[in-house]
Coordinates of C-alpha atoms (C1' of nucleotides) and ligand atoms in Angstrom, one line a residue:
Chain A
X1 CA -16.2 25.9 -14.5
X2 CA -19.2 24.8 -12.5
X3 CA -19.0 24.9 -8.8
X4 CA -18.3 21.5 -7.3
X5 CA -19.2 20.4 -3.8
X6 CA -16.8 21.6 -1.1
X7 CA -16.5 19.5 2.0
X8 CA -17.9 16.2 3.1
X9 CA -18.5 16.3 6.9
X10 CA -18.8 13.2 8.9
X11 CA -22.3 12.8 10.2
X12 CA -23.0 14.7 13.4
X13 CA -25.7 12.5 14.7
X14 CA -23.7 11.7 17.8
X15 CA -25.1 14.9 19.3
X16 CA -28.7 13.9 18.7
X17 CA -29.0 10.7 20.7
X18 CA -32.4 9.5 19.4
X19 CA -31.5 10.2 15.8
X20 CA -28.3 8.4 16.2
X21 CA -30.0 5.4 17.8
X22 CA -32.4 5.1 14.9
X23 CA -29.6 5.4 12.4
X24 CA -27.5 2.9 14.2
X25 CA -30.2 0.3 14.3
X26 CA -31.0 0.8 10.7
X27 CA -27.4 0.2 9.7
X28 CA -27.0 -2.7 12.2
X29 CA -29.9 -4.4 10.5
X30 CA -28.3 -4.0 7.1
X31 CA -25.1 -5.5 8.6
X32 CA -27.0 -8.4 10.2
X33 CA -28.9 -9.2 7.0
X34 CA -25.6 -9.3 5.1
X35 CA -24.1 -11.6 7.7
X36 CA -27.2 -13.8 7.8
X37 CA -27.1 -14.3 4.1
X38 CA -23.7 -16.0 4.6
X39 CA -24.6 -17.9 7.7
X40 CA -22.6 -15.5 9.9
X41 CA -23.6 -14.0 13.2
X42 CA -23.9 -10.5 14.7
X43 CA -21.8 -10.5 17.8
X44 CA -21.4 -7.9 20.6
X45 CA -18.0 -7.1 19.3
X46 CA -19.1 -6.6 15.7
X47 CA -21.9 -4.3 16.9
X48 CA -19.5 -2.2 19.0
X49 CA -17.0 -1.8 16.1
X50 CA -19.7 -0.6 13.8
X51 CA -21.1 1.7 16.4
X52 CA -17.7 3.2 16.9
X53 CA -17.2 3.9 13.2
X54 CA -20.6 5.5 13.0
X55 CA -20.0 7.7 16.0
X56 CA -16.6 8.8 14.8
X57 CA -16.3 12.2 13.2
X58 CA -13.0 11.4 11.5
X59 CA -11.1 8.5 9.9
X60 CA -9.9 5.9 12.4
X61 CA -6.9 3.5 12.2
X62 CA -7.0 0.0 13.6
X63 CA -5.1 1.0 16.7
X64 CA -7.3 4.0 17.4
X65 CA -10.3 1.8 17.1
X66 CA -8.6 -0.8 19.4
X67 CA -7.9 1.8 22.1
X68 CA -11.4 3.3 22.0
X69 CA -13.1 -0.1 22.1
X70 CA -10.8 -1.4 24.8
X71 CA -12.2 1.2 27.2
X72 CA -15.7 -0.4 27.1
X73 CA -14.5 -4.0 26.6
X74 CA -10.9 -4.6 27.8
X75 CA -10.9 -8.1 26.5
X76 CA -11.4 -7.2 22.9
X77 CA -8.7 -8.5 20.6
X78 CA -7.0 -6.9 17.6
X79 CA -7.8 -9.9 15.4
X80 CA -11.5 -9.3 15.9
X81 CA -11.1 -5.7 14.7
X82 CA -9.2 -6.8 11.6
X83 CA -11.8 -9.5 10.9
X84 CA -14.7 -7.2 11.4
X85 CA -13.3 -4.3 9.3
X86 CA -12.8 -6.8 6.5
X87 CA -16.5 -7.9 6.8
X88 CA -17.7 -4.3 6.8
X89 CA -15.7 -3.5 3.7
X90 CA -17.0 -6.6 2.0
X91 CA -20.6 -5.5 2.5
X92 CA -19.9 -1.9 1.5
X93 CA -20.5 -0.3 4.8
X94 CA -16.9 0.8 5.4
X95 CA -14.1 2.0 3.1
X96 CA -10.3 2.0 3.6
X97 CA -8.3 5.2 3.2
X98 CA -4.6 5.0 2.6
X99 CA -2.0 7.1 4.5
X100 CA 1.6 8.1 3.8
X101 CA 2.9 5.8 6.5
X102 CA 1.2 2.6 5.4
X103 CA -1.3 2.2 8.3
X104 CA -4.7 2.5 6.7
X105 CA -7.6 4.3 8.2
X106 CA -11.3 3.5 7.8
X107 CA -14.5 5.5 7.4
X108 CA -18.2 4.7 7.3
X109 CA -19.5 4.7 3.7
X110 CA -23.2 4.2 4.4
X111 CA -25.2 7.4 3.9
X112 CA -22.2 9.4 2.7
X113 CA -21.6 10.5 -0.9
X114 CA -18.6 9.1 -2.8
X115 CA -15.5 11.2 -2.4
X116 CA -11.8 10.9 -2.6
X117 CA -9.0 12.1 -0.3
X118 CA -6.1 14.4 -0.1
X119 CA -3.6 13.4 2.6
X120 CA -1.1 15.8 4.2
X121 CA 2.3 14.2 4.6
X122 CA 3.2 16.8 7.3
X123 CA 0.2 16.7 9.7
X124 CA -1.5 13.5 8.4
X125 CA -4.8 15.4 8.0
X126 CA -7.2 13.8 5.5
X127 CA -9.2 16.2 3.4
X128 CA -12.2 14.9 1.7
X129 CA -13.2 16.2 -1.7
X130 CA -15.8 15.5 -4.4
X131 CA -15.5 16.2 -8.0
X132 CA -18.5 14.8 -10.0
X133 CA -16.8 15.9 -13.2
X134 CA -13.7 14.0 -12.4
X135 CA -15.7 10.9 -11.7
X136 CA -17.5 11.4 -14.9
X137 CA -14.3 11.4 -16.9
X138 CA -13.0 8.5 -14.9
X139 CA -16.1 6.5 -15.9
X140 CA -15.5 7.4 -19.5
X141 CA -12.0 6.0 -19.4
X142 CA -13.2 2.9 -17.8
X143 CA -15.9 2.3 -20.4
X144 CA -13.5 3.1 -23.2
X145 CA -11.4 0.2 -22.1
X146 CA -14.2 -2.3 -21.6
X147 CA -13.3 -2.6 -18.0
X148 CA -15.7 -3.2 -15.1
X149 CA -14.7 -1.3 -12.0
X150 CA -15.4 -2.8 -8.6
X151 CA -13.7 -0.2 -6.5
X152 CA -11.1 2.5 -6.8
X153 CA -8.5 4.3 -4.8
X154 CA -7.8 7.9 -5.6
X155 CA -5.5 9.5 -3.0
X156 CA -3.5 12.7 -3.4
X157 CA -0.5 13.2 -1.2
X158 CA 1.0 16.6 -0.4
X159 CA 0.8 19.5 2.0
X160 CA -2.4 21.0 3.3
X161 CA -3.3 24.6 3.4
X162 CA -2.4 25.0 7.1
X163 CA 1.0 23.2 6.9
X164 CA 1.9 25.5 4.0
X165 CA 1.2 28.6 6.2
X166 CA 3.2 27.3 9.2
X167 CA 6.6 26.8 7.7
X168 CA 8.4 25.6 10.8
X169 CA 6.2 22.6 11.8
X170 CA 8.8 20.0 12.7
X171 CA 6.5 17.3 13.9
X172 CA 6.3 14.6 11.2
X173 CA 9.7 14.3 9.7
X174 CA 9.2 10.7 8.7
X175 CA 7.9 11.4 5.2
X176 CA 10.8 12.6 3.1
X177 CA 9.8 13.5 -0.4
X178 CA 12.2 13.8 -3.3
X179 CA 10.9 16.8 -5.3
X180 CA 7.8 18.2 -6.8
X181 CA 8.4 17.5 -10.4
X182 CA 4.9 18.2 -11.6
X183 CA 1.7 19.7 -10.4
X184 CA 0.4 16.4 -9.2
X185 CA 3.5 14.3 -9.6
X186 CA 3.2 10.7 -10.5
Chain B
X1 CA -16.9 14.5 -25.6
X2 CA -13.4 15.0 -26.8
X3 CA -11.4 12.0 -27.7
X4 CA -8.9 11.1 -25.1
X5 CA -5.6 9.2 -25.6
X6 CA -6.0 5.5 -25.7
X7 CA -3.1 3.4 -24.7
X8 CA 0.4 4.1 -23.3
X9 CA 2.9 1.6 -24.5
X10 CA 6.1 1.0 -22.8
X11 CA 9.1 2.2 -24.9
X12 CA 10.1 -0.4 -27.5
X13 CA 13.7 0.8 -27.7
X14 CA 15.1 -2.5 -26.6
X15 CA 14.9 -3.7 -30.2
X16 CA 17.0 -0.8 -31.5
X17 CA 20.3 -1.2 -29.7
X18 CA 22.0 2.1 -30.5
X19 CA 18.9 4.1 -29.7
X20 CA 18.5 2.2 -26.4
X21 CA 22.2 2.9 -25.6
X22 CA 21.8 6.6 -26.2
X23 CA 18.6 6.7 -24.2
X24 CA 20.1 4.7 -21.3
X25 CA 23.2 6.9 -21.0
X26 CA 21.0 10.0 -21.0
X27 CA 18.9 8.7 -18.2
X28 CA 21.8 7.4 -16.3
X29 CA 23.4 10.8 -16.4
X30 CA 20.2 12.3 -15.0
X31 CA 20.3 9.7 -12.2
X32 CA 24.0 10.4 -11.5
X33 CA 23.5 14.1 -11.4
X34 CA 20.7 13.6 -8.9
X35 CA 22.9 11.3 -6.8
X36 CA 25.9 13.7 -7.0
X37 CA 23.8 16.6 -5.7
X38 CA 23.3 14.6 -2.5
X39 CA 26.8 13.2 -2.3
X40 CA 25.7 9.7 -3.4
X41 CA 27.4 7.5 -5.9
X42 CA 26.4 5.7 -9.0
X43 CA 27.2 2.0 -8.5
X44 CA 27.2 -1.0 -10.8
X45 CA 24.1 -2.3 -9.1
X46 CA 22.2 1.0 -9.4
X47 CA 23.1 1.1 -13.0
X48 CA 21.8 -2.4 -13.7
X49 CA 18.6 -1.9 -11.8
X50 CA 17.8 1.2 -13.9
X51 CA 18.8 -0.5 -17.1
X52 CA 16.5 -3.3 -16.3
X53 CA 13.5 -1.0 -15.7
X54 CA 14.3 0.8 -18.9
X55 CA 14.4 -2.4 -20.9
X56 CA 11.2 -3.8 -19.4
X57 CA 8.1 -3.6 -21.4
X58 CA 5.8 -4.1 -18.5
X59 CA 5.5 -3.3 -14.8
X60 CA 8.0 -5.2 -12.6
X61 CA 7.8 -6.3 -9.0
X62 CA 10.7 -6.4 -6.6
X63 CA 11.0 -10.2 -6.9
X64 CA 10.8 -10.2 -10.7
X65 CA 13.6 -7.5 -10.7
X66 CA 15.6 -9.6 -8.3
X67 CA 15.4 -12.8 -10.4
X68 CA 16.3 -11.0 -13.6
X69 CA 19.2 -9.2 -12.1
X70 CA 20.5 -12.3 -10.3
X71 CA 21.2 -13.9 -13.7
X72 CA 23.9 -11.3 -14.5
X73 CA 25.0 -10.7 -10.9
X74 CA 24.2 -13.6 -8.6
X75 CA 25.5 -11.7 -5.6
X76 CA 23.0 -8.9 -5.8
X77 CA 20.9 -8.5 -2.7
X78 CA 17.3 -7.7 -2.2
X79 CA 18.1 -4.8 0.1
X80 CA 19.9 -3.0 -2.7
X81 CA 17.0 -3.3 -5.0
X82 CA 14.7 -1.9 -2.3
X83 CA 17.1 0.9 -1.7
X84 CA 17.6 1.7 -5.3
X85 CA 13.9 1.7 -6.2
X86 CA 13.4 4.2 -3.4
X87 CA 16.1 6.5 -4.8
X88 CA 14.7 6.2 -8.3
X89 CA 11.2 7.1 -6.9
X90 CA 12.7 10.1 -5.1
X91 CA 14.2 11.6 -8.2
X92 CA 11.1 11.0 -10.2
X93 CA 12.5 8.4 -12.6
X94 CA 10.3 5.5 -11.4
X95 CA 6.8 5.2 -10.1
X96 CA 5.1 2.7 -7.9
X97 CA 1.9 0.9 -9.1
X98 CA -0.3 -0.8 -6.6
X99 CA -1.7 -4.3 -7.1
X100 CA -4.6 -6.2 -5.5
X101 CA -2.3 -8.5 -3.6
X102 CA -0.2 -5.8 -1.9
X103 CA 3.0 -6.4 -3.7
X104 CA 3.7 -3.2 -5.6
X105 CA 5.1 -3.1 -9.1
X106 CA 7.3 -0.4 -10.6
X107 CA 7.6 1.4 -13.9
X108 CA 9.8 3.9 -15.6
X109 CA 8.4 7.4 -15.5
X110 CA 11.0 9.2 -17.6
X111 CA 10.0 10.1 -21.1
X112 CA 6.5 8.7 -20.5
X113 CA 3.3 10.7 -20.2
X114 CA 1.5 10.8 -16.9
X115 CA -1.2 8.1 -16.7
X116 CA -3.2 6.1 -14.2
X117 CA -4.0 2.4 -13.9
X118 CA -6.8 -0.1 -14.0
X119 CA -5.9 -3.4 -12.4
X120 CA -7.7 -6.7 -13.1
X121 CA -8.3 -8.7 -10.0
X122 CA -8.6 -11.8 -12.0
X123 CA -5.6 -11.9 -14.3
X124 CA -3.6 -9.1 -12.6
X125 CA -3.2 -7.3 -15.9
X126 CA -2.4 -3.6 -15.5
X127 CA -4.1 -1.3 -18.1
X128 CA -2.7 2.1 -18.5
X129 CA -5.0 5.0 -19.2
X130 CA -4.9 8.7 -19.7
X131 CA -7.6 11.2 -19.2
X132 CA -6.4 14.8 -19.4
X133 CA -9.8 16.1 -18.5
X134 CA -9.9 14.0 -15.4
X135 CA -6.5 15.3 -14.4
X136 CA -7.8 18.8 -15.0
X137 CA -10.7 18.5 -12.7
X138 CA -8.5 16.8 -10.1
X139 CA -6.1 19.8 -10.3
X140 CA -9.2 22.1 -9.8
X141 CA -10.2 20.3 -6.7
X142 CA -6.6 20.4 -5.3
X143 CA -6.4 24.2 -6.0
X144 CA -9.9 24.7 -4.4
X145 CA -8.6 23.2 -1.2
X146 CA -5.3 25.2 -1.1
X147 CA -3.5 21.9 -1.2
X148 CA -0.1 21.4 -2.8
X149 CA 0.1 17.9 -4.3
X150 CA 3.4 16.0 -4.5
X151 CA 2.2 12.8 -5.9
X152 CA -1.0 10.9 -6.3
X153 CA -2.3 7.3 -6.6
X154 CA -5.3 6.6 -8.8
X155 CA -5.9 2.9 -9.2
X156 CA -9.1 1.3 -10.4
X157 CA -9.7 -2.3 -9.5
X158 CA -12.1 -4.6 -11.4
X159 CA -12.2 -7.0 -14.3
X160 CA -10.6 -6.5 -17.6
X161 CA -12.3 -6.9 -21.0
X162 CA -10.8 -10.3 -21.6
X163 CA -11.6 -11.7 -18.2
X164 CA -15.2 -10.6 -18.7
X165 CA -15.5 -12.5 -22.0
X166 CA -14.1 -15.8 -20.6
X167 CA -16.8 -17.7 -18.7
X168 CA -15.2 -17.4 -15.3
X169 CA -14.5 -21.1 -15.0
X170 CA -12.0 -20.3 -12.3
X171 CA -13.5 -19.5 -9.0
X172 CA -13.0 -16.2 -7.2
X173 CA -9.7 -17.2 -5.7
X174 CA -8.5 -14.6 -3.2
X175 CA -6.0 -13.1 -5.5
X176 CA -3.0 -15.0 -4.1
X177 CA -0.9 -14.3 -7.2
X178 CA 2.4 -16.0 -7.0
X179 CA 3.8 -14.3 -10.1
X180 CA 1.1 -15.3 -12.6
X181 CA 1.3 -12.5 -15.2
X182 CA 3.4 -13.3 -18.1
X183 CA 4.5 -10.9 -20.8
X184 CA 1.1 -9.0 -20.7
X185 CA 0.2 -11.4 -23.6
X186 CA -2.6 -9.7 -25.5
Chain C
dC1 C1' 48.3 5.4 -11.3
dA2 C1' 47.8 5.0 -5.6
dT3 C1' 45.6 7.0 -1.6
dT4 C1' 41.7 8.1 1.0
dC5 C1' 37.3 7.8 3.1
dA6 C1' 32.4 8.3 2.9
dA7 C1' 29.0 5.8 0.6
dA8 C1' 27.2 1.3 -0.8
dT9 C1' 26.9 -3.5 -0.5
dG10 C1' 25.0 -8.3 0.9
dA11 C1' 23.8 -11.4 4.6
dG12 C1' 21.2 -11.9 8.0
dA13 C1' 18.7 -9.9 11.9
dT14 C1' 14.8 -7.4 13.0
dC15 C1' 10.4 -5.1 12.5
dG16 C1' 5.5 -4.9 12.3
dA17 C1' 0.9 -5.0 10.1
dG18 C1' -1.8 -8.4 9.1
dT19 C1' -3.2 -13.5 9.4
dC20 C1' -3.7 -17.8 11.3
dT21 C1' -4.4 -21.5 15.1
dC22 C1' -6.8 -23.4 18.5
dA23 C1' -9.0 -23.9 22.9
dT24 C1' -12.9 -21.6 24.7
dT25 C1' -17.2 -18.9 24.4
dA26 C1' -21.3 -16.9 22.2
dT27 C1' -25.0 -16.8 18.8
dC28 C1' -29.3 -18.3 17.2
dA29 C1' -32.5 -21.6 14.9
dG30 C1' -35.3 -25.0 16.4
Chain D
dC1 C1' -33.9 -24.6 26.8
dT2 C1' -30.2 -27.3 23.6
dG3 C1' -27.1 -28.3 19.9
dA4 C1' -24.6 -27.1 16.0
dT5 C1' -21.6 -24.0 14.5
dA6 C1' -19.6 -19.5 14.2
dA7 C1' -16.7 -16.1 16.7
dT8 C1' -13.5 -14.8 20.0
dG9 C1' -8.8 -13.6 22.1
dA10 C1' -4.0 -14.9 23.0
dG11 C1' -0.3 -15.4 20.9
dA12 C1' 2.4 -17.7 17.1
dC13 C1' 3.3 -16.9 12.6
dT14 C1' 4.0 -14.7 7.8
dC15 C1' 6.5 -12.1 4.8
dG16 C1' 7.5 -7.7 2.7
dA17 C1' 10.3 -4.1 4.1
dT18 C1' 13.9 -2.1 6.8
dC19 C1' 18.0 -2.1 9.5
dT20 C1' 22.8 -3.5 11.2
dC21 C1' 27.3 -4.1 10.4
dA22 C1' 31.6 -5.9 8.5
dT23 C1' 33.4 -5.5 4.1
dT24 C1' 33.8 -3.5 -0.5
dT25 C1' 33.6 0.2 -3.9
dG26 C1' 33.3 4.9 -6.2
dA27 C1' 35.4 8.9 -7.2
dA28 C1' 37.9 12.9 -5.7
dT29 C1' 42.5 14.1 -5.1
dG30 C1' 47.4 14.6 -6.1
Ligands
MN201 MN1 -13.4 10.1 3.7
MN202 MN1 2.0 2.4 -16.0
ZN203 ZN1 -1.1 19.3 7.1
ZN204 ZN1 -8.1 -9.7 -16.5

DNA sequence: CATTCAAATGAGATCGAGTCTCATTATCAG
DNA sequence: CTGATAATGAGACTCGATCTCATTTGAATG
C-alpha cells in the first residue's frame, strides 16, 4: 500500500508573531466578507473568538473557549460563543469534532487539509488522520448513490496507543463500552 | 474499480411468520445470555423493544418506538426504552444512527453487514451504503496510529437523488423534522 | 407451586447543552 | 457625526436524556 500522510499538526504560527498577524488579518477579512454578504457585522467578540481558535494548537470545547476568552473580556457571554461558532461553521472556517461525552469540540478548518478523527475514550485525546484513498472510495459510494454530500462526520472511537500501554489509567471511567465485537465495531 | 455492494435492505422476515419467530427467539436468546452474564434479567418490555426493532424495516427513533410500543402496552415508559436501547447497543445488537436534527435513530445490527449512512437533510431519508475498500483503508489508518477502535460513526450529510430532481419548491427550512419520514417510500 | 430478593419498572424530578428573549450596546454606511 | 439595525449578555427556557424512588417483576431455589 502507498504511504499515506501521517499527522496533521495545528498551525504553529503563534510563535511567529508577524506571520500570525498576517494570517489572522487574512482570515478575518474572509470572515468579514462573508458576514457583509449577509448584512452582518464583525464585532470585537467575533474577532476574539476567531483569533482564539486560530491561536489554539488543539481542539477546543465551548467551555474552554469561554474560560480563555473570559480572561481578556470578563463580560463575554456563552450565547455569543455559541452564535459565533455557528457562523464560523456556516462559512466553512471552523469544523465541529464529536467526543464520546457529547460535548463537541471545534477546530479551525481554514488552511488545513481535510482529515478525520480518532477519539480516545480513556484520555479524550483526539488523533487526526488523513487517508486520501479512503476519501476516494467514500466519494465513489456517494456518486454511485446519486447523492450530493455537503459535509460528513467520520469519527472512530477507541483507545489510543498510550492508553493501551498504561493499563492502570483510572481517570475517565465514564465511558463504559460493551465489547469489541469487530475490528471497527459498528 | 471493483464493484462494491449496492444497497442493504432491512430484513423482510416480518412477512414470513415462522421464519421471523425462529429468528426472534434466536436473537432473544443471545440477548438473554448477554444479560445473564451480568446478572440482569430479560423482561417483557425488553423483549418487546427488541421485537419491534427486529420487525422494523427502517430506522426508528425513540419516540417512534415509544408510540408503537404504547399501542400494545400503554404503561410502558420512555425511560425503559432509553435504558433498553443502551443495553442493546452495549451487546452489539443495535446501532445508533445520527440525524441532522440531533434525534438519533436506531437499527438492528444482528445478521446485517456493516455499513455506513448518507442522510438527506431535505427529506431525512437514510441511505445505507457499503464500501469494503473504504473500510480497508480506514483500518489501515487505525493500525498506523496504534489505535484500537471500538466503534465508529461515518455519516455523510447532503441531498439525496430524489430531492435533487425535485425543483426545491420548499425553502431551506432548518431541518426541524417533527417525524416527517414515512415508510421510506421509494 | 411459594418464597425470596436483586433487578427492573414508570412517573416524575432533575440535568444540562443549546437556544431564545429582551433591554441595552455596538457597528458601520451615509 | 447620526441613524438604522445588528449584536450583546443575563438569564429564562427547551427538550432529550438521565436519575430517583416506591413498587413490581424475574428467576433461582427448594
Ligand atoms: Mn482535527
Ligand atoms: Mn443502517
Ligand atoms: Zn488515550
Ligand atoms: Zn432527500
